[in-house]
Coordinates of C-alpha atoms in Angstrom, one line a residue:
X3 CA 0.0 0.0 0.0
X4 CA 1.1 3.4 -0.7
X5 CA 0.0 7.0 -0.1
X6 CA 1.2 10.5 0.2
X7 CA 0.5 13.5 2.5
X8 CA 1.4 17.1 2.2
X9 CA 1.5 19.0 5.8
X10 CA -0.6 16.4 7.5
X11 CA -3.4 16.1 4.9
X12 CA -3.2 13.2 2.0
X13 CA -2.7 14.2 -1.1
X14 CA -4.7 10.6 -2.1
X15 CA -6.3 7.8 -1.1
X16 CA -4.3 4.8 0.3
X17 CA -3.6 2.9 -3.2
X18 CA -2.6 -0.8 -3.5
X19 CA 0.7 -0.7 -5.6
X20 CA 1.9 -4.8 -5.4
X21 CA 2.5 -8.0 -3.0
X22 CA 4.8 -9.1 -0.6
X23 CA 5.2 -11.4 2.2
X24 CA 7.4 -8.4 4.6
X25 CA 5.6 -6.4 7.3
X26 CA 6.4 -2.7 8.2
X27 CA 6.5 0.5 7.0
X28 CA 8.9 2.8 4.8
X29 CA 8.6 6.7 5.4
X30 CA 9.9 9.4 2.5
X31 CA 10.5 12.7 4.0
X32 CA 11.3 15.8 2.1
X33 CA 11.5 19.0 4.0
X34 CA 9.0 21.9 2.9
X35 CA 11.1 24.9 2.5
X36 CA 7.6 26.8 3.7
X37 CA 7.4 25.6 7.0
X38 CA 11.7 24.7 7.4
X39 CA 12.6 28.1 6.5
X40 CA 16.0 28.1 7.8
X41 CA 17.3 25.1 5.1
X42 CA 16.0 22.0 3.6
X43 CA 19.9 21.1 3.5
X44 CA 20.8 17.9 5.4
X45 CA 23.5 18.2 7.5
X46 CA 25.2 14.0 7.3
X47 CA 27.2 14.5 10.3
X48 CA 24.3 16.3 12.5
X49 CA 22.0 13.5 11.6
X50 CA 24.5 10.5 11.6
X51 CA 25.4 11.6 15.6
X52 CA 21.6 11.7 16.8
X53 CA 21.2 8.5 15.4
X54 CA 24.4 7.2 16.9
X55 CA 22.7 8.8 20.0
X56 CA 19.8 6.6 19.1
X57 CA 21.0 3.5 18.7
X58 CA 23.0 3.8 22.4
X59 CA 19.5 4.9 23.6
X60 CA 18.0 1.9 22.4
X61 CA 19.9 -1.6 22.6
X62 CA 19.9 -3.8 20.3
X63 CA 18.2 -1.7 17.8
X64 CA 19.6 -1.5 14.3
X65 CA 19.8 2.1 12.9
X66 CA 21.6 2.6 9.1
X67 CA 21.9 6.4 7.7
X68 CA 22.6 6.6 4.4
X69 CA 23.6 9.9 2.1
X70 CA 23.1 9.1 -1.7
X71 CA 23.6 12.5 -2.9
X72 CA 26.1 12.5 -5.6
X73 CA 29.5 13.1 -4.6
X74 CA 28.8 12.7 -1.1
X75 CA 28.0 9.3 -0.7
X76 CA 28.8 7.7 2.4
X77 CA 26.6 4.9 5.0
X78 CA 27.2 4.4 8.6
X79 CA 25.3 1.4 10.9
X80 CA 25.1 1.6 14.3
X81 CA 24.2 -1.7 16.7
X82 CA 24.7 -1.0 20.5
X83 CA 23.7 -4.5 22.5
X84 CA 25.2 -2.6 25.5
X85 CA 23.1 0.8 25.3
X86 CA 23.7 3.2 27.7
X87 CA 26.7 1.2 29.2
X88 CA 27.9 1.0 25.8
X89 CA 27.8 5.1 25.3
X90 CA 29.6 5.7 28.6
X91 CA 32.4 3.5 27.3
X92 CA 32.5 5.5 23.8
X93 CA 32.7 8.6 25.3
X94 CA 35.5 7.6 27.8
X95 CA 37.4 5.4 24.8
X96 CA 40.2 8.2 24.9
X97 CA 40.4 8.4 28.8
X98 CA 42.3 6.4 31.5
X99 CA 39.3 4.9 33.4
X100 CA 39.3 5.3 37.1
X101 CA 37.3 1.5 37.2
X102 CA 37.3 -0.9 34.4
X103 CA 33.8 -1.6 33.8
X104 CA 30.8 1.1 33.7
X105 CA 28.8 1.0 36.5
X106 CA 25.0 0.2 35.2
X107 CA 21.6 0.4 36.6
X108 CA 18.4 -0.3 35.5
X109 CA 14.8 -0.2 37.6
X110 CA 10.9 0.7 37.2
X111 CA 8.9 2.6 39.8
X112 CA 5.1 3.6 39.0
X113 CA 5.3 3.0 35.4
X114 CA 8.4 5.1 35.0
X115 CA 12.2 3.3 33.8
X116 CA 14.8 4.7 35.1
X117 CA 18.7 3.8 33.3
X118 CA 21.5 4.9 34.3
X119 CA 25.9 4.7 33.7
X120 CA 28.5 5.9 35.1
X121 CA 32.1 5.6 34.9
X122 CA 35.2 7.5 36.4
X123 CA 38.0 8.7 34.5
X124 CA 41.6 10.7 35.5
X125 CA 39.8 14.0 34.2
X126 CA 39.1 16.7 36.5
X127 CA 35.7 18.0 34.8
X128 CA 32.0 16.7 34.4
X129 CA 29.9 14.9 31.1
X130 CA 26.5 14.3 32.5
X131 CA 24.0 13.8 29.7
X132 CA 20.1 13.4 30.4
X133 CA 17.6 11.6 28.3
X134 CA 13.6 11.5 28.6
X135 CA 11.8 9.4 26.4
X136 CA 15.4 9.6 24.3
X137 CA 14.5 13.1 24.0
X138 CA 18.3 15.0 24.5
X139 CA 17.8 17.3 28.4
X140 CA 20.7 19.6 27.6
X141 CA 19.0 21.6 30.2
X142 CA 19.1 18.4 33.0
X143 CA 15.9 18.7 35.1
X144 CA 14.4 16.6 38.1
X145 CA 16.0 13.6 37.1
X146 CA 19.0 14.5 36.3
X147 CA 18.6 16.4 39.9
X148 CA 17.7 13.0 41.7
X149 CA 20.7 11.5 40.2
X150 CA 23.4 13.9 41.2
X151 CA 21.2 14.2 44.7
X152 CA 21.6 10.4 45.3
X153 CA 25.0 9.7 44.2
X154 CA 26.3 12.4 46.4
X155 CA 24.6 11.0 49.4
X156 CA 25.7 7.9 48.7
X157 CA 29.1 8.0 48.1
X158 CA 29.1 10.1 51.4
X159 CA 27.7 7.4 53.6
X160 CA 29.7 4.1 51.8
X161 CA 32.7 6.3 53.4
X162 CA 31.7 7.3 56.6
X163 CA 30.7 3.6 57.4
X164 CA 33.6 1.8 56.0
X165 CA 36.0 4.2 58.3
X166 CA 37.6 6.3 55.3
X167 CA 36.8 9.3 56.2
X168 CA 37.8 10.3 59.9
X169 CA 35.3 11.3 62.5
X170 CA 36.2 14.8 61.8
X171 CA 36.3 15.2 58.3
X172 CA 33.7 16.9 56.3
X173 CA 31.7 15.7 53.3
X174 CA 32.5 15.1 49.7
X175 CA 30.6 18.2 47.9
X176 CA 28.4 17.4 44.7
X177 CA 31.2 18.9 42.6
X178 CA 33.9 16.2 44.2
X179 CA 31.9 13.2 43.8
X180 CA 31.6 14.5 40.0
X181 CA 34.9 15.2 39.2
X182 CA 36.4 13.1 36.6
X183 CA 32.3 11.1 36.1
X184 CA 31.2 10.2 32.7
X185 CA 27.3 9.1 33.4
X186 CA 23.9 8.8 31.5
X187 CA 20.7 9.2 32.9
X188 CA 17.8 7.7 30.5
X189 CA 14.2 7.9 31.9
X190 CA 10.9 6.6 29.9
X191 CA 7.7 8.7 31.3
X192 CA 4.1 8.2 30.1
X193 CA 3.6 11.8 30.7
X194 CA 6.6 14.4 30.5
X195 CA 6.5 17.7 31.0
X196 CA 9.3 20.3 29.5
X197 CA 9.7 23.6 31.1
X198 CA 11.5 26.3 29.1
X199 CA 11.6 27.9 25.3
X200 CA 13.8 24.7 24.1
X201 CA 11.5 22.0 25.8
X202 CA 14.7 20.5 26.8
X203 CA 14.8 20.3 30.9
X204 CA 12.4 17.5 32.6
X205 CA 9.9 19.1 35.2
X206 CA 8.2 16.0 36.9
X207 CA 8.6 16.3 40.5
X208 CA 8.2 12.4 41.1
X209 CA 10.8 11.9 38.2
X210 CA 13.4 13.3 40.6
X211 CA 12.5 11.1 43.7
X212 CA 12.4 8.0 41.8
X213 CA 15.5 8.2 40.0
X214 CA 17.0 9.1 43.3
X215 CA 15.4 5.9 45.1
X216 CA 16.1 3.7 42.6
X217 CA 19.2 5.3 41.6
X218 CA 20.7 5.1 45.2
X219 CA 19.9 1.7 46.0
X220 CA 21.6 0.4 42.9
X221 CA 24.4 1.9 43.8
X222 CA 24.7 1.7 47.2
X223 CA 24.6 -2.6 46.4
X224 CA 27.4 -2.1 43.4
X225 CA 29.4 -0.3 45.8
X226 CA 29.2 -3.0 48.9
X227 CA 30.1 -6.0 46.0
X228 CA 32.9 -4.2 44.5
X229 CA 35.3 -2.5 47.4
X230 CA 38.1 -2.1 44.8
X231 CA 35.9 0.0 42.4
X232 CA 34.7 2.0 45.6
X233 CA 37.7 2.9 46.7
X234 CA 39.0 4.3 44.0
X235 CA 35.6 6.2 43.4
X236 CA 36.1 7.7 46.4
X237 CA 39.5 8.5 46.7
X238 CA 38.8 10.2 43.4
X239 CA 36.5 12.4 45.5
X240 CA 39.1 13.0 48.2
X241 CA 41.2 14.4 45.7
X242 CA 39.1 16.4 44.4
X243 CA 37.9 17.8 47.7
X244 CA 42.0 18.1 49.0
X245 CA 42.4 20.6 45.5
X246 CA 39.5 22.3 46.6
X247 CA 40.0 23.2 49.9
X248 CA 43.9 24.3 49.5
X249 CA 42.4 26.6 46.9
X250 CA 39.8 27.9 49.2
X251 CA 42.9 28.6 51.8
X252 CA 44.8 29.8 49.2
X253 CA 42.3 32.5 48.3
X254 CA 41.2 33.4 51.6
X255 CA 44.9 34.0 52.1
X256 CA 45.0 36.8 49.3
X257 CA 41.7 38.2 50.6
X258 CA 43.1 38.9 54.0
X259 CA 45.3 41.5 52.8
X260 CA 44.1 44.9 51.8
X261 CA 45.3 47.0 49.3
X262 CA 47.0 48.9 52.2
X263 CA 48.8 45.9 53.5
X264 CA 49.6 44.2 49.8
X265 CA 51.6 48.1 48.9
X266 CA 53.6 48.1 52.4
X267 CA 57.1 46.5 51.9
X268 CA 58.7 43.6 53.7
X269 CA 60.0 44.4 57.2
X270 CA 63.4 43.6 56.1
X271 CA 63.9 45.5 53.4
X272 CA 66.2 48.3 53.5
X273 CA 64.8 49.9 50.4
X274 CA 66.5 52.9 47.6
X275 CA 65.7 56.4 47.4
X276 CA 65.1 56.0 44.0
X277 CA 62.0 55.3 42.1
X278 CA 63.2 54.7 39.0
X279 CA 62.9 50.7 38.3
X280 CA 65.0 51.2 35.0
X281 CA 67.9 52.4 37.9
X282 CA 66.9 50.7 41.2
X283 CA 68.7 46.7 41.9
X284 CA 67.2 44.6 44.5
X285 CA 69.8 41.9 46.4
X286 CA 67.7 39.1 48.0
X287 CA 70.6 38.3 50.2
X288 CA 71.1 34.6 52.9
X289 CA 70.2 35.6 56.3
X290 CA 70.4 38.7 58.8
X291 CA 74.2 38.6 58.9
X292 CA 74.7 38.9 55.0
X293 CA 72.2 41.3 55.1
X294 CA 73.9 43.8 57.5
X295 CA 77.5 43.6 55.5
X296 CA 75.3 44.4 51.9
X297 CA 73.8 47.2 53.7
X298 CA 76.9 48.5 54.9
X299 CA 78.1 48.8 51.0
X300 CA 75.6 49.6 48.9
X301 CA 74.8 53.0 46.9
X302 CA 71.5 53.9 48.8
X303 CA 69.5 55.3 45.7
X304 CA 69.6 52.4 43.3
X305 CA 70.4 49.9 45.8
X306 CA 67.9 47.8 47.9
X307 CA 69.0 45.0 50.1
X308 CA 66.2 42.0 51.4
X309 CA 67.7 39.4 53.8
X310 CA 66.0 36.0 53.3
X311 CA 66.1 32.9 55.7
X312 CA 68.8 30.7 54.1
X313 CA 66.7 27.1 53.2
X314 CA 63.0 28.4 52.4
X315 CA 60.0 26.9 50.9
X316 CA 60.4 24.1 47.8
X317 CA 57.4 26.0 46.1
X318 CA 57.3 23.4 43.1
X319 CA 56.2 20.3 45.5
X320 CA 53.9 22.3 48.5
X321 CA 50.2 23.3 48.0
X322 CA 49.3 26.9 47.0
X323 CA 47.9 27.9 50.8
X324 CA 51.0 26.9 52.2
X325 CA 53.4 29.3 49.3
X326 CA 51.4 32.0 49.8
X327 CA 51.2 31.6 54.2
X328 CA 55.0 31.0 54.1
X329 CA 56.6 34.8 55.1
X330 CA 59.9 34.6 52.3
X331 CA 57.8 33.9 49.7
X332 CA 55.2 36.5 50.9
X333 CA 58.6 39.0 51.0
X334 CA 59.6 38.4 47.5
X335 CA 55.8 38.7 46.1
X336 CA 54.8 41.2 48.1

């Protein structure tokens, strides 16, 4: 059977054109340059990822785009058996992995599926990508929400109980437990709702409790089979927390000085009259002692003498909080 429709309305009856013995159905397309007014171009590489995207979305499914347009004739087919799992492992296939295998987890709540991957790698940034209904959320949404909310928690508590963090010791932040992460979060709803112009951030409010719930306890089993991989997931974390909190000090450090106390010179210095730096010569001399003899000789308008501590900081192995607390290295900087 054939038949043709032009913006929703056929053009003609449904028409019998021949026999076979094959079930399904074959769709033309052509773009109508009245209603597309931007093109009616097809860009190969544009479509040929969103099907690749496609394909991970859906395992097992068999998805073949093919350009025939002459001189630019090329085919791709893309088979995925391990979906999602298989994505994370193609978007980390030029990383060093943190864990071999992608983490994966699968569950239904209330007639909505929740699927999720996740694997670490030595990177120190993010790529979380959210999916309803294989419909892209650039914009994330509740469950992308859920997820980050529950893996978070999560990781947090595996620690506290198995005696890696001290007593002490505050929380991973949502930003440590991310670093490094590679993860996709598929949902199937029976009634999404978009917010925003694009239509692309999920809005359910039970989306994001469910894919924390079922999200959480997935994970929180993975993690109590597999002490290896959870170890080095959270010492990824630690890491990551460490960096952050020795920039923290190391910024709080600058922000303690005002502009009056960042213009006044070191205590030591025995500075030159002149104010000309094409002129002026600064020795950084080794102790009080040498500093006293340069003193003695120097021309006072060009010359300027600062006595240093003789063994000082090895700035290339210490962490930025402690160069910039340490009082040579705050002398010569200053």
């Amino acid at each position: 059977h054939y038949q043709a429709y032009e913006r929703g309305v056929p053009v003609a009856d449904l028409e019998v054109i021949g026999d076979t013995d094959k079930t399904g159905t074959i769709t033309h397309f052509v773009p109508d340059p009245e209603i597309f007014k931007e093109t009616t171009v097809y860009d190969y590489d544009l479509l040929s990822n969103r099907v690749r995207e496609l394909a991970f979305l859906t395992k097992g499914v068999n998805i073949t785009i093919e350009d025939k347009r002459e001189g630019q004739e090329r085919k791709n087919e893309y088979h995925y058996e391990g979906g999602i799992k298989s994505y994370v492992e193609y978007l980390n296939r030029s990383k060093e992995v943190v864990h071999e295998e992608p983490i994966y987890i699968e569950g239904e709540k209330d007639g909505i599926t929740v699927e999720v991957a996740l694997q670490y790698n030595d990177s120190y940034t993010s790529n979380i990508y959210s999916f309803t209904n294989n419909i892209n959320t650039y914009e994330g949404g509740t469950h992308e929400a859920g997820f980050k909310t529950g893996l978070t928690r999560v990781i947090n508590d595996y620690a506290r109980r198995k005696g890696i963090f001290k007593e002490n010791d505050p929380n991973l932040s949502g930003d440590d437990v991310r670093e490094g992460l590679t993860a996709i979060i598929s949902i199937k709803h029976p009634d999404p709702q978009f917010e925003g112009q694009t239509k692309t951030k999920l809005g359910n409010s039970e989306a994001r409790t469910i894919t924390d719930t079922l999200f959480s306890s997935a994970l929180e089993t993975f993690l109590l089979e597999n002490p290896d991989s959870a170890r080095k997931i959270v010492e990824k974390g630690l890491m990551a927390a460490r960096a952050r909190m020795a920039a923290k000090k190391a910024r709080e450090l600058t922000r303690r000085k005002s502009a009056l106390e960042i213009s006044n010179l070191p205590g030591k210095l025995a500075d030159c009259s002149s104010k000309d730096p094409s002129i002026s010569e600064l020795y950084i001399v080794e102790g009080d002692s040498a500093g006293g003899s340069a003193k003695q000789g120097r021309d006072r308008h060009f010359q300027a003498i600062l006595p240093l501590r003789g063994k000082i900081l090895n700035v290339e192995k210490a962490r930025l909080d402690k160069i910039l607390s340490n009082n040579e290295v705050r002398s010569m900087i200053t």
